[in-house]
Coordinates of C-alpha atoms and ligand atoms in Angstrom, one line a residue:
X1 CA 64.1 78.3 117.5
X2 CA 67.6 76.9 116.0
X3 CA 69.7 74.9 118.9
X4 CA 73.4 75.0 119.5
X5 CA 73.6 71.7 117.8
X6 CA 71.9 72.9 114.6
X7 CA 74.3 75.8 115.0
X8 CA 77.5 74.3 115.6
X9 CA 76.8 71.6 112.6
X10 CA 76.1 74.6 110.1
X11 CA 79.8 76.8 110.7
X12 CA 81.3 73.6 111.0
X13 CA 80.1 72.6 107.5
X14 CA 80.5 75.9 106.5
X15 CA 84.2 76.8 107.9
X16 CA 85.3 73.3 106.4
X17 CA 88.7 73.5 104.9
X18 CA 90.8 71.0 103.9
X19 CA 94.4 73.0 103.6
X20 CA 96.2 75.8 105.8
X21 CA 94.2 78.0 107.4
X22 CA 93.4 80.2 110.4
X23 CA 91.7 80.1 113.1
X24 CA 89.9 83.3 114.1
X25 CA 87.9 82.4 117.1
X26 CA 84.3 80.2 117.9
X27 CA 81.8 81.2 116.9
X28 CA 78.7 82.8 118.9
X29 CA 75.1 82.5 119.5
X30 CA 72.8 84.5 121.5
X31 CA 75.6 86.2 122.4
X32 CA 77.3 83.1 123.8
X33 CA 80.5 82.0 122.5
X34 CA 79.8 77.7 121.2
X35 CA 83.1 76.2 121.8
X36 CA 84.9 74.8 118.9
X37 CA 82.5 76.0 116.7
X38 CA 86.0 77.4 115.0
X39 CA 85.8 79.8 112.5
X40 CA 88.6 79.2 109.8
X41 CA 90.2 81.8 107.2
X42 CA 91.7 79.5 104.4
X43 CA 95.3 81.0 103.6
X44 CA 94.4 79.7 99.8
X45 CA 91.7 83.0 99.7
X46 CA 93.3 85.3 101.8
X47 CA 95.1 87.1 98.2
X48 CA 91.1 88.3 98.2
X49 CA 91.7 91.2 100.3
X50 CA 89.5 92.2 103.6
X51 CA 88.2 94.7 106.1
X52 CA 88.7 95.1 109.6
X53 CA 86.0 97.7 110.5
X54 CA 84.4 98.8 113.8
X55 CA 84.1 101.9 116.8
X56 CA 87.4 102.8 118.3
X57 CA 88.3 100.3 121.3
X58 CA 86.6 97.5 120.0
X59 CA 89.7 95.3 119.0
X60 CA 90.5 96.1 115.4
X61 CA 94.2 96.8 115.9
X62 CA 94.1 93.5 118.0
X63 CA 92.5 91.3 115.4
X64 CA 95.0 92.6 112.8
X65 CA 97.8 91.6 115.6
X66 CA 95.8 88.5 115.8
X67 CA 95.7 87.6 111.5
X68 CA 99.9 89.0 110.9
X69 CA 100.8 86.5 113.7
X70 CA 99.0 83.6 112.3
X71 CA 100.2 84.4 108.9
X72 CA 103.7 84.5 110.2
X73 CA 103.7 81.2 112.1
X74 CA 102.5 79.9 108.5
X75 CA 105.2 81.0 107.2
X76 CA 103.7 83.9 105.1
X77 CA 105.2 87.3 105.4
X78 CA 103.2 90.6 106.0
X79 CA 103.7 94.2 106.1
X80 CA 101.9 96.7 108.6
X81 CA 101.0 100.0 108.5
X82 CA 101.4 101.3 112.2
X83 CA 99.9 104.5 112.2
X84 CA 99.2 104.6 115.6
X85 CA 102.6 103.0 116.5
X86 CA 100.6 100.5 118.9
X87 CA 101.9 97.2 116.9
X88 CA 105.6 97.0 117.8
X89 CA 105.0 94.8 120.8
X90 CA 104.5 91.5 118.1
X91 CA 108.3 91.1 118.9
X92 CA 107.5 89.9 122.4
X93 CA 105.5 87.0 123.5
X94 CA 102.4 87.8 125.4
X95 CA 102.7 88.2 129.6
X96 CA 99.4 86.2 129.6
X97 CA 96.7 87.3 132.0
X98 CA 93.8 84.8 133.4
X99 CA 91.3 86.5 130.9
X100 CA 92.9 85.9 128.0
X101 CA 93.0 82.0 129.7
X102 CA 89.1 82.1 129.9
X103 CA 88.7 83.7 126.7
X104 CA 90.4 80.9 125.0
X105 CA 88.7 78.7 127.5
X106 CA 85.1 79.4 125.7
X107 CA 86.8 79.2 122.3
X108 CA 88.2 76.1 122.3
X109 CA 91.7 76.6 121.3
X110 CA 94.9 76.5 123.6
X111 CA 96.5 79.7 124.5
X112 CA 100.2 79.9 123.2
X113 CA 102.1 82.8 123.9
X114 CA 105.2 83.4 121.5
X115 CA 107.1 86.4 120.1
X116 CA 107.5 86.8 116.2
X117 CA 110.3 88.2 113.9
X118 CA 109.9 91.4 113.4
X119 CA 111.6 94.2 111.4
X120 CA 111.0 98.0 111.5
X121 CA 110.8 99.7 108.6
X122 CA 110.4 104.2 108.4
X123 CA 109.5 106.7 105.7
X124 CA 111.0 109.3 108.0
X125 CA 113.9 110.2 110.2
X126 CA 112.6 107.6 112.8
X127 CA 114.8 104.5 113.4
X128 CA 114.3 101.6 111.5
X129 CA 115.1 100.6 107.6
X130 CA 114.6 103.4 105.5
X131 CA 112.4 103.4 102.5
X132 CA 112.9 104.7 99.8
X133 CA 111.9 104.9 95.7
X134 CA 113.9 107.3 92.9
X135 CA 111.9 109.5 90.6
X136 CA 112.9 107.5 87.7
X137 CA 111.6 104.3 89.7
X138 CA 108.3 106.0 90.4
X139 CA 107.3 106.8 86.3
X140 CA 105.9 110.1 85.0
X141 CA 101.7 108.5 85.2
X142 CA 102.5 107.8 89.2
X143 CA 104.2 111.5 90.2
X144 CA 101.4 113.6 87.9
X145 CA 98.6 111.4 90.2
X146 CA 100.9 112.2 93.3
X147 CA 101.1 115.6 92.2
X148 CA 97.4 116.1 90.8
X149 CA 98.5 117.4 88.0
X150 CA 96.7 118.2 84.9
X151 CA 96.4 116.6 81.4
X152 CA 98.9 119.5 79.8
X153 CA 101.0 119.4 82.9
X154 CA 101.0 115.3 82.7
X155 CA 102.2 116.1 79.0
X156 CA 105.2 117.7 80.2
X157 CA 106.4 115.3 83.1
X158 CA 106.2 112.6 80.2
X159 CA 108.7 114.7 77.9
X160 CA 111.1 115.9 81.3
X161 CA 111.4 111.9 82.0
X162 CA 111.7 111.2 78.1
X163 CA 114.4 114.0 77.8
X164 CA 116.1 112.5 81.0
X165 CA 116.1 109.2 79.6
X166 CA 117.9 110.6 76.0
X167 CA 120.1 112.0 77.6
X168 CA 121.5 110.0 80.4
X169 CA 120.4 112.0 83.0
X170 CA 119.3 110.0 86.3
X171 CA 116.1 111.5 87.8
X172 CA 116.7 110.1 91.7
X173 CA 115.5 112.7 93.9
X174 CA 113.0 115.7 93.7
X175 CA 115.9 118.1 93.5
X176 CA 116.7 116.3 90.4
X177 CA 113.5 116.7 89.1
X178 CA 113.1 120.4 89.8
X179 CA 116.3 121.1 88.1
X180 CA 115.4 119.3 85.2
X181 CA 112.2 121.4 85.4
X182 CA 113.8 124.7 85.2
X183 CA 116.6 124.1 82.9
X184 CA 113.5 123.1 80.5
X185 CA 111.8 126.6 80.2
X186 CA 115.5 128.4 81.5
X187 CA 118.4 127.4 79.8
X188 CA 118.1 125.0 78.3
X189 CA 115.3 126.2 76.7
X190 CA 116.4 126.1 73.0
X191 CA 117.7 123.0 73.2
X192 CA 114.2 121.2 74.8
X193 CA 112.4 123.7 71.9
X194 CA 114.3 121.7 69.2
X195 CA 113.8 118.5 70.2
X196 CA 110.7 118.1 72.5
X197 CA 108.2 120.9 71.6
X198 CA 108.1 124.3 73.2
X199 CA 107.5 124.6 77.1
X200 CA 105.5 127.1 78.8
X201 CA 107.4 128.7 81.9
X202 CA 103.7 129.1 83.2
X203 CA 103.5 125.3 83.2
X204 CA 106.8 124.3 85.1
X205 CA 106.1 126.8 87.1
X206 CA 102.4 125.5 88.4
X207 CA 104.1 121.7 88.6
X208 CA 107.5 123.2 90.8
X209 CA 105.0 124.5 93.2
X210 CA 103.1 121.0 93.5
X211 CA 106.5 119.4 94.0
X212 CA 106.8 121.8 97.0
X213 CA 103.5 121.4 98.7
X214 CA 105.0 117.3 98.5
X215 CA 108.1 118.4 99.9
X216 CA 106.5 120.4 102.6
X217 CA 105.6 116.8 103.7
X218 CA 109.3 115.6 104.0
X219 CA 109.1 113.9 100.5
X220 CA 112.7 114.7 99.6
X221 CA 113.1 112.1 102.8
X222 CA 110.9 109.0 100.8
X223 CA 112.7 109.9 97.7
X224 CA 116.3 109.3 96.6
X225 CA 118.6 105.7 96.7
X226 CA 119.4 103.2 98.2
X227 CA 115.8 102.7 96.8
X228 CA 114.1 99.8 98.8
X229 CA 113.8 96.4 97.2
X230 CA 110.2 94.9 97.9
X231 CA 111.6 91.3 97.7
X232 CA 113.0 92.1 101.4
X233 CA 109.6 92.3 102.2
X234 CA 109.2 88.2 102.1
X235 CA 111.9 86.8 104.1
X236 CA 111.4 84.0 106.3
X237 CA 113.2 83.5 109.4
X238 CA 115.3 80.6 110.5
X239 CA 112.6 78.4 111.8
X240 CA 110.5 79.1 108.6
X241 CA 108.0 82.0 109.9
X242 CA 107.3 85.0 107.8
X243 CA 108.7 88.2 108.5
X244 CA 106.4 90.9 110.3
X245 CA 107.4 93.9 108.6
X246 CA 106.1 97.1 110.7
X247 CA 106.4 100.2 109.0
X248 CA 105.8 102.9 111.9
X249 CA 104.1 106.1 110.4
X250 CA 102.9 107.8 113.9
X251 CA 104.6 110.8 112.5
X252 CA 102.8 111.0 109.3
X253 CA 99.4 111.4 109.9
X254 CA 99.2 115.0 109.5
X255 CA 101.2 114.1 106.4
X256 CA 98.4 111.7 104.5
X257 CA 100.0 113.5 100.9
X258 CA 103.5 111.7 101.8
X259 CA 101.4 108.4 103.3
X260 CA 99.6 108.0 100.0
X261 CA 103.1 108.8 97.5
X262 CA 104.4 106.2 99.3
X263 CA 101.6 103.4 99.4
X264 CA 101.2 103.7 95.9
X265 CA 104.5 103.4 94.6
X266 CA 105.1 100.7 97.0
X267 CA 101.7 99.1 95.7
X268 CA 102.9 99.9 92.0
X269 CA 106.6 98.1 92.7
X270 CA 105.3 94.9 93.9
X271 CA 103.1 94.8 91.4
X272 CA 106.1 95.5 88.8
X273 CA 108.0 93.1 90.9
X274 CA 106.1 90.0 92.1
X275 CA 105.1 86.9 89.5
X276 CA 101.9 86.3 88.7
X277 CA 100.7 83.5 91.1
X278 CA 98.0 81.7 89.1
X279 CA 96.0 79.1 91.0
X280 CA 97.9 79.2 94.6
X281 CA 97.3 77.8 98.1
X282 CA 99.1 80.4 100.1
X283 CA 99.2 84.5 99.6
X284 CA 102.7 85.8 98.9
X285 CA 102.6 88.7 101.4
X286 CA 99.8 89.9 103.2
X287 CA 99.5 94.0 103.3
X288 CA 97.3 95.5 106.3
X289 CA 96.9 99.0 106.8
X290 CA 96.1 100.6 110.0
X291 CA 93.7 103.8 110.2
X292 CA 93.3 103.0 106.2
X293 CA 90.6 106.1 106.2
X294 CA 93.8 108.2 106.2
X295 CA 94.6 107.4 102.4
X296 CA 91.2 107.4 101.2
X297 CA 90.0 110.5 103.2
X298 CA 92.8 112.9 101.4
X299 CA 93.3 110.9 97.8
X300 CA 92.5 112.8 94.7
X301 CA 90.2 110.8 92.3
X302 CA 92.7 110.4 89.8
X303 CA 95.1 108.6 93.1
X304 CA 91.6 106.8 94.1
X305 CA 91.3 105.4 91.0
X306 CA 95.1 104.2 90.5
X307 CA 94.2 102.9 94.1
X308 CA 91.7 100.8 92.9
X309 CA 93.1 99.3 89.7
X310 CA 95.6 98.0 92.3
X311 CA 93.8 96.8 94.3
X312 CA 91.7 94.5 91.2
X313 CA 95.0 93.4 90.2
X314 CA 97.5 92.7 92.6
X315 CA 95.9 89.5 94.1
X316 CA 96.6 87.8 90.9
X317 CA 100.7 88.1 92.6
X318 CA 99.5 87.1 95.4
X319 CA 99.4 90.0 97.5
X320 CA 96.4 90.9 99.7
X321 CA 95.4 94.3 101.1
X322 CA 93.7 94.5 104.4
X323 CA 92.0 97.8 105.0
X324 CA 91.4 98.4 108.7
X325 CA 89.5 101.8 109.3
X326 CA 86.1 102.5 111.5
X327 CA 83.7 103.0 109.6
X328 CA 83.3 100.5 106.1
X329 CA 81.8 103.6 104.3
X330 CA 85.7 105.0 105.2
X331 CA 86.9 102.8 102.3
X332 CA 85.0 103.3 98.1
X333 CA 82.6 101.1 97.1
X334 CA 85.1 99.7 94.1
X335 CA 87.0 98.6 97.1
X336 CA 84.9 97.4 99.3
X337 CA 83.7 95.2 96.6
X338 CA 86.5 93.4 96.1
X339 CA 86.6 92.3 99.6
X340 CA 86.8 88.6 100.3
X341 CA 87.4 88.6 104.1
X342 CA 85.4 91.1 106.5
X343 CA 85.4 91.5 110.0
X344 CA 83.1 94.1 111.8
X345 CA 83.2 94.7 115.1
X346 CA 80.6 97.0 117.2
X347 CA 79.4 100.1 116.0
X348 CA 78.2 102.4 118.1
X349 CA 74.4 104.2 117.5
X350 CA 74.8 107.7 118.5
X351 CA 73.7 109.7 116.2
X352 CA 71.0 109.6 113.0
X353 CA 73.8 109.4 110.5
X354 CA 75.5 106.2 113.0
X355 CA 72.3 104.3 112.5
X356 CA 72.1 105.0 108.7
X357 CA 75.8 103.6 108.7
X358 CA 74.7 100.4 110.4
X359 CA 71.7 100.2 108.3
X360 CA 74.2 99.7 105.1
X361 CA 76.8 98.0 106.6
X362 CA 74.2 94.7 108.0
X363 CA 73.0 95.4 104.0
X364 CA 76.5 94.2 103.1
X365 CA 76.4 91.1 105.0
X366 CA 74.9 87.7 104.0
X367 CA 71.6 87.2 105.6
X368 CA 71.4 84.5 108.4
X369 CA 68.5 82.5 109.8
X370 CA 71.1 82.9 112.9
X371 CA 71.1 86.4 113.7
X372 CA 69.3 89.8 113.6
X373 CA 72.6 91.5 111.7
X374 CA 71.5 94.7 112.8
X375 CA 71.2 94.0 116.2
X376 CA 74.3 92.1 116.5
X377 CA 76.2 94.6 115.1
X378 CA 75.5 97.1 118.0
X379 CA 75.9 94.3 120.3
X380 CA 79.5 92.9 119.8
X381 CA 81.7 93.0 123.0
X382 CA 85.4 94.0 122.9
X383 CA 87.1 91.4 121.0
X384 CA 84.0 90.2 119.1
X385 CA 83.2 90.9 115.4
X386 CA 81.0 89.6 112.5
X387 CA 82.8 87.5 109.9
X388 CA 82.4 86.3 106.8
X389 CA 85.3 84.7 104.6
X390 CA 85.7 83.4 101.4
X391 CA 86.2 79.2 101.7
X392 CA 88.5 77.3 99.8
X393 CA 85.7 77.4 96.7
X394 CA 85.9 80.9 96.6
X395 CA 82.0 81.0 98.1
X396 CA 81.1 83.0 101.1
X397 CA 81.1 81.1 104.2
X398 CA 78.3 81.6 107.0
X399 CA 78.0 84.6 108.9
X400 CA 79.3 84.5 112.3
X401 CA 79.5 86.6 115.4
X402 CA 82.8 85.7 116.9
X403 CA 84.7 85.6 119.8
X404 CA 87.9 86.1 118.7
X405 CA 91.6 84.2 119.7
X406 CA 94.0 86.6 121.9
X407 CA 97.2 87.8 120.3
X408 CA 100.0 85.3 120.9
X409 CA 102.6 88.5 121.5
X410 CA 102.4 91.3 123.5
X411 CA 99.4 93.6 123.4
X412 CA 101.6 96.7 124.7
X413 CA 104.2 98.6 122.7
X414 CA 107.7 97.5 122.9
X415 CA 109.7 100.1 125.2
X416 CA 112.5 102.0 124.1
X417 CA 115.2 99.9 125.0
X418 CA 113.5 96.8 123.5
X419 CA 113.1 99.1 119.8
X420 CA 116.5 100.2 120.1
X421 CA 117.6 96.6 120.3
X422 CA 115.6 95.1 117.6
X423 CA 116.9 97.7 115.1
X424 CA 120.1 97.5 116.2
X425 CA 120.4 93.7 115.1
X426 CA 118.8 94.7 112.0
X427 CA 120.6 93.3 108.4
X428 CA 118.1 95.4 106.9
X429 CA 118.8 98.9 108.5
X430 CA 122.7 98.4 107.6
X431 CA 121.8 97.6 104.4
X432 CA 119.3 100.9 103.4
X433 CA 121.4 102.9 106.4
X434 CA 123.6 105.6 104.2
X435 CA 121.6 108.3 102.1
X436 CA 123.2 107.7 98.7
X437 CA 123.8 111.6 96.7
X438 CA 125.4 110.2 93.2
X439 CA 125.7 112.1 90.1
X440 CA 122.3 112.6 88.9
X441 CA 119.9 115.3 86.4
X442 CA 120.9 118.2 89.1
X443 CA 124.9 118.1 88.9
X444 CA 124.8 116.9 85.6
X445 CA 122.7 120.1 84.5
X446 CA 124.4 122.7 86.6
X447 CA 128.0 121.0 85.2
X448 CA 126.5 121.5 82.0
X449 CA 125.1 125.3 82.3
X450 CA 128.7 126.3 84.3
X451 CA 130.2 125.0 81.3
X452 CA 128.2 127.1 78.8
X453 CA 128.5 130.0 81.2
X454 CA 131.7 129.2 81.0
X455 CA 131.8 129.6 77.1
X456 CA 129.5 132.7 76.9
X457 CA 132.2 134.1 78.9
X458 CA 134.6 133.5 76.6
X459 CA 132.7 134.6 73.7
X460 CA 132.0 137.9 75.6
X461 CA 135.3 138.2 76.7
X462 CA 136.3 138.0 72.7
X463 CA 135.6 141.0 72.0
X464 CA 137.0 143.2 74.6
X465 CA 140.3 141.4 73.7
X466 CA 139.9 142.5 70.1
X467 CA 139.3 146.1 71.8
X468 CA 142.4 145.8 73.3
X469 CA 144.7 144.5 70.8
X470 CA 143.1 146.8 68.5
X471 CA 143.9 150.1 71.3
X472 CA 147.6 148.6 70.9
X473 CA 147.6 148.5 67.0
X474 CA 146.5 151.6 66.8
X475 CA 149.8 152.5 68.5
X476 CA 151.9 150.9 66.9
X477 CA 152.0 151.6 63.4
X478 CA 153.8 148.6 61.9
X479 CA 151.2 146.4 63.0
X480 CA 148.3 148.8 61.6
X481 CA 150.3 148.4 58.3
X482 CA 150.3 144.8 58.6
X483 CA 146.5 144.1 59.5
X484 CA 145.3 147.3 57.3
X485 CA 143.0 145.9 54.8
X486 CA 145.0 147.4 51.8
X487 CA 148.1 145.8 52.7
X488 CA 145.8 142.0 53.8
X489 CA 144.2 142.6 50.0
X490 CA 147.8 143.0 48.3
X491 CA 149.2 140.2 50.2
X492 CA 146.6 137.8 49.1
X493 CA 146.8 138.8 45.3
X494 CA 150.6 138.2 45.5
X495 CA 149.6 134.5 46.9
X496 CA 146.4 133.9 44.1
X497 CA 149.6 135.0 41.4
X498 CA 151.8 132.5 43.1
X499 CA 149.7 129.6 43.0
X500 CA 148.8 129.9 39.7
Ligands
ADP601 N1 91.1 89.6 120.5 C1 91.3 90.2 121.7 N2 91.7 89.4 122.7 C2 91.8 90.0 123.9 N3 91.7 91.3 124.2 C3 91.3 92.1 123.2 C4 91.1 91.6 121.9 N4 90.7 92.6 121.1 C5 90.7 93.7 121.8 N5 91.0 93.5 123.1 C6 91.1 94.5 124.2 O1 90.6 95.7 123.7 C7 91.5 96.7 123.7 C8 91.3 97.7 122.5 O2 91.6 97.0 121.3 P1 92.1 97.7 120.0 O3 92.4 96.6 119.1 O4 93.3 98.6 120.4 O5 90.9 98.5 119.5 P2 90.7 99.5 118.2 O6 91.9 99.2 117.3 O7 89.5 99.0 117.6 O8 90.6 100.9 118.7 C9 92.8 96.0 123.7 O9 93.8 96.8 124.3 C10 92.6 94.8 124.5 O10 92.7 95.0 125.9
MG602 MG1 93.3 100.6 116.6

């Protein structure tokens, strides 16, 4: 039977780390927390990406609160997903409370409470700094994934944007783009003929309608200008501590179309955007999204797959992804293998199909002479999760139940008056605030088909002028003598005589 001692010796050789880093919690065995038997998340592998996984009440959301506000004080910035709109209260330090005292108590670790800087950001008509991306910004590849759209359809997004881009035209919204769309196979349909290949009305007509099932999800909201910069997403405040950057999505989850538009082009732009980091001690921004099942769940495979590129290349910038969802199967295998920090806290063994989940899951951790993984996993108490990181070396460290720090800020929401505040003193908000309309594809167009309306008109109205005049020559017989073509045919011989 291993003791404490052997215990303690083998995470602290194993959670050794000689630069910045985090502490999670102690460690626990038997079920018993071993004080300062720390377990440490370097902040040189945390660009690896992780999972924060476990049954509903078990203290995912908290450990997230727990990682951003480390993260912060280290002076790393990180962006939340709050899908459930329970992280806002990161802005206030923590009221305390004796358990939280004991807690820390068994781990080893003094309990500090503090308040973070914290800015709110919305996809919607919600307060906060609005975000946006332009069409143009967002590339014909990433809208025919948002849209689903087929290879033929993809064919003719590439040649709208390419026609756009000949010709000036700005593609910033979706009414843009639907304009563009129709003045392809409408009016201007001789014109895109000549240059960029026939278009089948059928076609526009299949990829209009996708545009309006995305608009049915107040997408015309997320797209347009002042398009969002993503460097806004790293500041650091006054006294050096990253940003806390909250995006609050509580009224998008019967939305996940919209959701998964948005994380992907924000994914894609900070990919554009960010340098590549090469060998680093410290992540660049640290990404962690709340109820994550919500993207995968509803994602084509063509969006999956764009998800997962991402996902293989963005830590090379510096950027890590934290998925936090219940269930680990929730998130694809190409993900979940690309996972360098995982935190699992209870599952629960209900039914058949629960236990077959644990079954894989314990399959995904290192084996340890320390625990039945299994058992532990349907053990956990609130607050207490399995963890394995990556150390400095890039190597898995030990396996270890924890029990995990409290947040240093307030576990409750922030009330209203508190929100209204905090976006009120917002730079930010000002800043992305007014809903920018500029000339763009849609006025340009219609300017252009008035003004060949405008023109037909006038060739039509030709004609009926030439009916006129021609109703008053025909009264008047000097002018029919003068334009009669006998008299036109004399004339002209007298000039041909002249000249020569
Ligand atoms: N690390 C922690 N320290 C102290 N209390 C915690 C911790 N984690 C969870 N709790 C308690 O458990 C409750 C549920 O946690 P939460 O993170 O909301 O669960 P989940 O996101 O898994 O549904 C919290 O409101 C808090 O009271
Ligand atoms: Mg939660």
């Amino acid at each position: 039977m291993a003791t404490k001692e052997d215990f303690f010796n083998h995470i602290e050789k194993g959670y050794t780390t000689k630069g910045e880093h985090i502490v999670m919690g102690a460690a626990m065995l038997n079920g018993e927390a071993v004080t300062n038997a720390h377990v440490k998340v370097p902040l040189k592998t945390m660009n690896r990406h992780g999972l924060i996984a476990g049954a509903t009440g078990t203290g995912k959301t908290k450990t997230l609160q727990v990682l951003a506000e480390n993260l912060s004080d280290k002076g790393v910035p990180v962006l939340l997903m709050d899908l459930k709109g329970d992280l806002s209260g990161i802005a206030q330090a923590s009221e305390g409370h004796p358990k939280i005292d004991e807690r820390h108590a068994k781990i080893g670790l003094p309990f500090e409470p503090k308040s973070f800087p914290v800015e709110i950001l919305s996809l919607s008509e919600q307060d906060g700094v609005k975000l946006r991306a332009t069409v143009s910004e967002f590339g014909p590849v990433l809208l025919s994934r948002i849209l689903d759209l087929t290879v033929t359809q993809e064919g003719i997004v590439a040649v709208v944007f390419k026609y756009c881009d000949d010709n000036k035209l700005p593609l910033l919204d979706l009414k843009d783009f639907k304009k563009v769309l129709q003045y392809a196979t409408g009016e201007g349909k001789a014109e895109f003929a000549k240059d960029y290949g026939r278009i089948s009305s059928s076609s526009t007509g299949a990829i209009l309608r996708k545009i309006i099932e995305l608009e049915q999800q107040g997408a015309e909201l997320f797209f347009g200008e002042k398009s969002f910069e993503v460097d806004d997403l790293t500041r650091v405040d006054e006294n050096g501590r990253g940003y806390i950057n909250i995006i609050r999505l509580t009224d998008i989850q019967d939305r996940p179309k919209l959701f998964s538009t948005f994380m992907l082009s924000l994914l894609a732009e900070i990919y554009g955007t960010f340098p590549e980091q090469g060998d680093s001690d410290r992540p660049e921004l640290i990404l962690f999204i709340d109820e994550a099942h919500l993207i995968f769940n509803e994602a084509s495979k063509a969006l999956l797959e764009q998800i997962e590129s991402i996902v293989k290349l963005i830590r090379s910038k510096g950027i890590g992804l934290y998925f936090v969802t219940q269930n680990p199967t929730d998130v694809p295998d190409a993900v979940l293998s690309q996972l360098g920090l995982k935190v699992q806290h209870a599952l629960r063994a209900f039914t058949a199909k629960d236990r077959k989940a644990i079954k894989l899951t314990a399959e995904n951790y290192p084996d340890s002479e320390y625990y039945d993984t299994k058992e532990v996993l349907t053990s956990l108490g609130i607050g207490e999760a399995l963890v394995s990181a990556l150390d400095e070396k890039g190597r898995p460290t030990p396996l270890a139940a924890t029990l995990l720090r409290a947040p240093m800020s307030r576990m409750d929401v922030l009330t209203d008056t508190e929100l209204k505040d905090l976006i009120s003193s917002s730079k930010l908000v000002k800043k992305y605030g007014d809903i920018i309309d500029r000339e763009s594809a849609y006025e340009i167009l219609n300017e252009k088909i008035e003004k060949a309306e405008a023109e037909a008109e006038k060739e039509k109205a030709k004609p009926r002028t030439r009916a006129r005049k021609s109703s008053y020559t025909r009264q008047n017989p000097v002018i029919k003598v003068l334009t009669s073509a006998t008299f036109i045919r004399g004339v002209l011989g007298v000039l041909k005589k002249v000249i020569r």
